[in-house]
Structure formats: structure tokens, C-alpha cells
XYZ file of N, CA and C in Angstrom:
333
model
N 96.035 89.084 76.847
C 94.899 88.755 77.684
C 93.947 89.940 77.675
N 92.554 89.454 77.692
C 91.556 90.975 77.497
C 91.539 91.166 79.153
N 91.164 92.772 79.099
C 90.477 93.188 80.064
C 89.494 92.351 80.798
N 89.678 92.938 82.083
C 88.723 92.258 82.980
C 87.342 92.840 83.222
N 87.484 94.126 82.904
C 86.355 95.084 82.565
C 85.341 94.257 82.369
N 83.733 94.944 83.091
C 82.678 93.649 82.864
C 82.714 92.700 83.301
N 83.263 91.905 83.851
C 83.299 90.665 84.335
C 82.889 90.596 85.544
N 81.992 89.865 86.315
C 81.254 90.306 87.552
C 81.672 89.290 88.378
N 82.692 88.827 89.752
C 83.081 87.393 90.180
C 82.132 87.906 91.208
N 81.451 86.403 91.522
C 80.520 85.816 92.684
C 81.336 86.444 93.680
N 80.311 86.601 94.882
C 80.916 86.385 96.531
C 81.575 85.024 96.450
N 82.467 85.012 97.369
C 82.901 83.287 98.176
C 81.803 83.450 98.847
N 81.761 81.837 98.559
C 80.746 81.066 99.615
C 81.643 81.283 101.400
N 80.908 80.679 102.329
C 81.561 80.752 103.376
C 82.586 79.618 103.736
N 82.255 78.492 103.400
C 83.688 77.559 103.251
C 84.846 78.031 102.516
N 84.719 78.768 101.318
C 85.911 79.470 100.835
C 86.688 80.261 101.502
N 85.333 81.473 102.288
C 86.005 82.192 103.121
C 87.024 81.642 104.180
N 86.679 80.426 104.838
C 86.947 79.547 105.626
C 88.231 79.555 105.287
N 88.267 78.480 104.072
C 89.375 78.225 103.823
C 90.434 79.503 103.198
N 90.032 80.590 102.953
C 91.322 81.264 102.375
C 91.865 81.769 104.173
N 90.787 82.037 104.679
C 91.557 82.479 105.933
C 92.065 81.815 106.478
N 92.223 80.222 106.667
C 92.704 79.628 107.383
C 94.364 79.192 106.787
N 94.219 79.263 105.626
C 95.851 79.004 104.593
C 96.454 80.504 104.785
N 95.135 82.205 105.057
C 96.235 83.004 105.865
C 97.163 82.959 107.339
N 96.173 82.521 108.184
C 96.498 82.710 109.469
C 96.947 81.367 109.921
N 96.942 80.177 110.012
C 97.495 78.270 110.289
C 98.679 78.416 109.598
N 99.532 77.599 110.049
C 100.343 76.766 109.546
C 99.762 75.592 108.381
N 100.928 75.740 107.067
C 100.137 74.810 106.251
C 100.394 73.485 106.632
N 101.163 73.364 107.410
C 100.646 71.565 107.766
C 99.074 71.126 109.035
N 98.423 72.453 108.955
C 97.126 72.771 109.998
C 96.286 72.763 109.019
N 96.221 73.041 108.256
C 95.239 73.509 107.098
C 93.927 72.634 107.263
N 94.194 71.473 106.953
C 92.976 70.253 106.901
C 92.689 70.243 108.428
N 94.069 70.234 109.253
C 93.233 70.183 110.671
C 92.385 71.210 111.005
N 92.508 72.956 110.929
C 92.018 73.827 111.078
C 90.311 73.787 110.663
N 89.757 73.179 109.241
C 89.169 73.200 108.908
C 87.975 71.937 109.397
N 88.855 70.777 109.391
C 87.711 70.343 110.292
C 87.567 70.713 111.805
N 88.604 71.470 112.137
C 87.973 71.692 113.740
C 86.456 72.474 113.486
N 86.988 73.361 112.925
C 86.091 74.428 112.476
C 84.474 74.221 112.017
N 84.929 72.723 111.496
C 83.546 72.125 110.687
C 82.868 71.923 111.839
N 83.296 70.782 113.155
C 82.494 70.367 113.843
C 82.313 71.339 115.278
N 82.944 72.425 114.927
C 82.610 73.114 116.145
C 81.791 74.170 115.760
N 80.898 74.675 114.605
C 80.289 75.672 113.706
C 79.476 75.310 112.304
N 79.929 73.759 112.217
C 79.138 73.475 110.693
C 79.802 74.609 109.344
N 80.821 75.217 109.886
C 81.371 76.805 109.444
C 79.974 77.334 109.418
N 79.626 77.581 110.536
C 78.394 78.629 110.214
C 78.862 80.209 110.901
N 79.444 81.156 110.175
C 79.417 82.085 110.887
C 79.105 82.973 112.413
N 77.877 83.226 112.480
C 77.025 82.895 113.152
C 76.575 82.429 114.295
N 77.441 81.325 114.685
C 76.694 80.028 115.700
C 76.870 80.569 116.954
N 76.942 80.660 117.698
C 76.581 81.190 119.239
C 76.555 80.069 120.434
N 77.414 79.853 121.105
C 76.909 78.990 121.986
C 76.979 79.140 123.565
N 75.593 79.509 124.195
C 75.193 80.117 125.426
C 75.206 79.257 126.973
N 75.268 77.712 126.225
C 75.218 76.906 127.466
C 76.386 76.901 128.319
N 76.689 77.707 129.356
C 77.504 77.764 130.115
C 78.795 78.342 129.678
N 78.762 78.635 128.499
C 80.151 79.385 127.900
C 79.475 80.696 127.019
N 80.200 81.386 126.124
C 80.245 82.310 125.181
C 80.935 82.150 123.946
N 80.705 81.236 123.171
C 81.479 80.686 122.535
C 80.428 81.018 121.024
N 81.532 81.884 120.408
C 80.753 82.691 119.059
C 82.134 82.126 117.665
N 80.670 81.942 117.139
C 81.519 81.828 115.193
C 82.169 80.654 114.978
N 83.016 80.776 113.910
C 83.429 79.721 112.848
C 84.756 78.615 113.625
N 85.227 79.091 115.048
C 85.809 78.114 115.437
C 84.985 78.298 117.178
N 84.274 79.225 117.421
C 83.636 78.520 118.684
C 84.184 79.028 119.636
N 84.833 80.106 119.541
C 86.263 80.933 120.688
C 85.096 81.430 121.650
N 85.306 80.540 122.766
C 84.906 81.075 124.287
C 84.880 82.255 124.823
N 84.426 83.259 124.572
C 84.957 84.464 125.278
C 84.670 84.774 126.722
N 84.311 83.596 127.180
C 83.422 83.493 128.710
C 84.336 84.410 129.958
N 84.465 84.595 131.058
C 85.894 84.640 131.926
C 86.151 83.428 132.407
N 87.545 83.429 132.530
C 87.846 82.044 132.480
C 88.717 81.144 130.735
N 88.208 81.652 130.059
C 88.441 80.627 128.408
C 89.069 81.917 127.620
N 88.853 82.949 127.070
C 89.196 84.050 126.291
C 88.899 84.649 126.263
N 88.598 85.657 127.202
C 87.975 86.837 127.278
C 88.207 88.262 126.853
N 89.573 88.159 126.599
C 90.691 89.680 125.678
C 90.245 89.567 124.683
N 89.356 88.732 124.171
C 89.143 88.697 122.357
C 86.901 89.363 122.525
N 86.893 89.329 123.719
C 85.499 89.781 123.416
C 85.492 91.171 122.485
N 85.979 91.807 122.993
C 85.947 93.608 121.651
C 85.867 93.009 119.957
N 86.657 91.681 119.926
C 86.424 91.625 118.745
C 85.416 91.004 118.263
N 84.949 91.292 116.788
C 84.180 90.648 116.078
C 84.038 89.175 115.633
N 83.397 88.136 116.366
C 84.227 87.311 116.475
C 83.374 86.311 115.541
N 81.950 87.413 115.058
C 80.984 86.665 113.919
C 81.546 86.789 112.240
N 82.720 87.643 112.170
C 83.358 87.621 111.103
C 84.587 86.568 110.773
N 84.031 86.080 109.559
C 84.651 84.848 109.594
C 86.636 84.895 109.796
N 87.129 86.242 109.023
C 88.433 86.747 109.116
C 88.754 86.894 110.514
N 88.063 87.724 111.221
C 88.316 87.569 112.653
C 88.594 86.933 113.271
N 87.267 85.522 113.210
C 87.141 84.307 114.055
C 88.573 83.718 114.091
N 88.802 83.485 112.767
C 90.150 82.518 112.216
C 91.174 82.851 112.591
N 91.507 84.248 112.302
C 92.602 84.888 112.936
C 93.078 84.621 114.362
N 91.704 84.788 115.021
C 91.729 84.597 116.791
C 92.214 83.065 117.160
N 91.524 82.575 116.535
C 91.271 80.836 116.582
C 92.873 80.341 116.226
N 93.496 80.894 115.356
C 95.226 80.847 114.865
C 96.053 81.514 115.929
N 95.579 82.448 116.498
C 96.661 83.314 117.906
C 96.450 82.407 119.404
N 95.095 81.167 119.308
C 95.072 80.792 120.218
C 95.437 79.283 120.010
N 95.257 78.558 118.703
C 95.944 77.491 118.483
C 97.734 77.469 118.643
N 98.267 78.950 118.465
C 100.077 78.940 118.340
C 100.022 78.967 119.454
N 99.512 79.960 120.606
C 99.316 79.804 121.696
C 99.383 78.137 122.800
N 98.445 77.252 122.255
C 98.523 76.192 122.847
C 99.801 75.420 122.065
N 100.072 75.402 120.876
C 100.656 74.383 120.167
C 100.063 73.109 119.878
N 98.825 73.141 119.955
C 98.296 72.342 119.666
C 96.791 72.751 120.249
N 95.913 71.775 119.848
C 94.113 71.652 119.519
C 93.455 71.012 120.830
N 94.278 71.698 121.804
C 93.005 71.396 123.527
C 92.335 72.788 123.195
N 92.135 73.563 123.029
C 91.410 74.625 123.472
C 90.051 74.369 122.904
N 90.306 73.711 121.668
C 88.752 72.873 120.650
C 89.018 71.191 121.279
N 88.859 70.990 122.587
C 89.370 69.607 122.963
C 88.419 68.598 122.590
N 87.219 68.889 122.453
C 86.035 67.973 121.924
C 85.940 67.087 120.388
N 86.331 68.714 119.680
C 86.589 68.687 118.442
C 88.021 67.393 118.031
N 89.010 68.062 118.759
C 90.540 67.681 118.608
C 90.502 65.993 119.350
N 89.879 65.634 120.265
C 89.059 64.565 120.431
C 89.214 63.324 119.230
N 87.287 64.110 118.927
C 86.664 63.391 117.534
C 87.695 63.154 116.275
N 88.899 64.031 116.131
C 89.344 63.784 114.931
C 90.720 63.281 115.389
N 91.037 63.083 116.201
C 92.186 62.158 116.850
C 93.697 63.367 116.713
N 93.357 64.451 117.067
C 94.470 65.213 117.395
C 94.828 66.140 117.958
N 96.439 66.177 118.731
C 96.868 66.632 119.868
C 96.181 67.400 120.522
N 96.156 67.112 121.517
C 95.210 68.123 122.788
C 96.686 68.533 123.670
């Protein structure tokens, strides 16, 4: 096999990112669930922010309000590794998908 020398690989897109972190930190029978929670609570948008009455930042939407999760505010919670990670310590936590209950809802699973 030749060298890899020269060879320039793309960034991951952010669904990749998505998904490699979520096959790190989920259970693989979560995998597909993880990801659509993720979809409809962020579009996976890094990014997303949500101010109406909560604090709810990034790729799964983790509340950091008082009251919902607030030990996770120090962290970075606009990085997608982060988010996921957090979003996996608080899904084992419940054992299931109330904490995204809207989400877990829409896609018909366990709250």
C-alpha cells in the first residue's frame, strides 16, 4: 500500500461528526434513536440556542437552566463532542428519552 503522504482528507461534515460521536458515547442499539433525537431537537445544528424559558444549547438541546442541568453549564456544550457526550451521561442517567420528551414523543420512544 503507498504512503499516505499528500493526501489531503476533507473536514467531516457535521452529521458525521454527529454520528461518529454518537456510536462513541450511546449504546449501539441508541444509535438511530440518538440521532434522530438530535435531528429534531437541533436540525444537528451545532449552534442552536434555545432562550424561551430554558437554556437549552447545541446538537441535543441540553437545558442548562436551574432546575433541568445545570452541572453541565462549564461545559462547552456548542461542541458537537461535548454536546453528545453530555446528552449520553444524561440519556444512561434517565434510561431512557424523557429528558428530550418532545422529541422522544414525535418518534414514539420511551419517555
Amino acid at each position: 500500500m503507498p504512503p499516505l503522504s499528500g493526501y489531503v482528507l476533507a473536514p467531516l461534515s457535521i452529521p458525521e461528526q454527529v454520528a461518529l460521536a454518537v456510536i462513541r458515547y450511546f449504546p449501539a442499539d441508541q444509535w438511530g434513536n440518538a440521532l434522530n433525537v438530535a435531528r429534531l431537537e437541533s436540525g444537528w445544528n451545532p449552534e442552536a440556542h434555545n432562550t424561551a424559558g430554558e437554556d437549552s444549547r447545541g446538537i441535543f438541546q441540553v437545558n442548562i437552566a436551574p432546575g433541568a442541568n445545570p452541572r453541565y453549564a462549564d461545559r462547552d456544550l456548542f461542541d458537537v463532542e461535548t454536546n453528545v457526550a453530555v446528552a449520553s451521561e444524561i440519556y444512561r442517567g434517565w434510561q431512557n428519552w424523557g429528558a428530550w420528551y418532545n422529541s422522544a414523543v414525535a418518534l414514539g420512544l420511551p419517555t
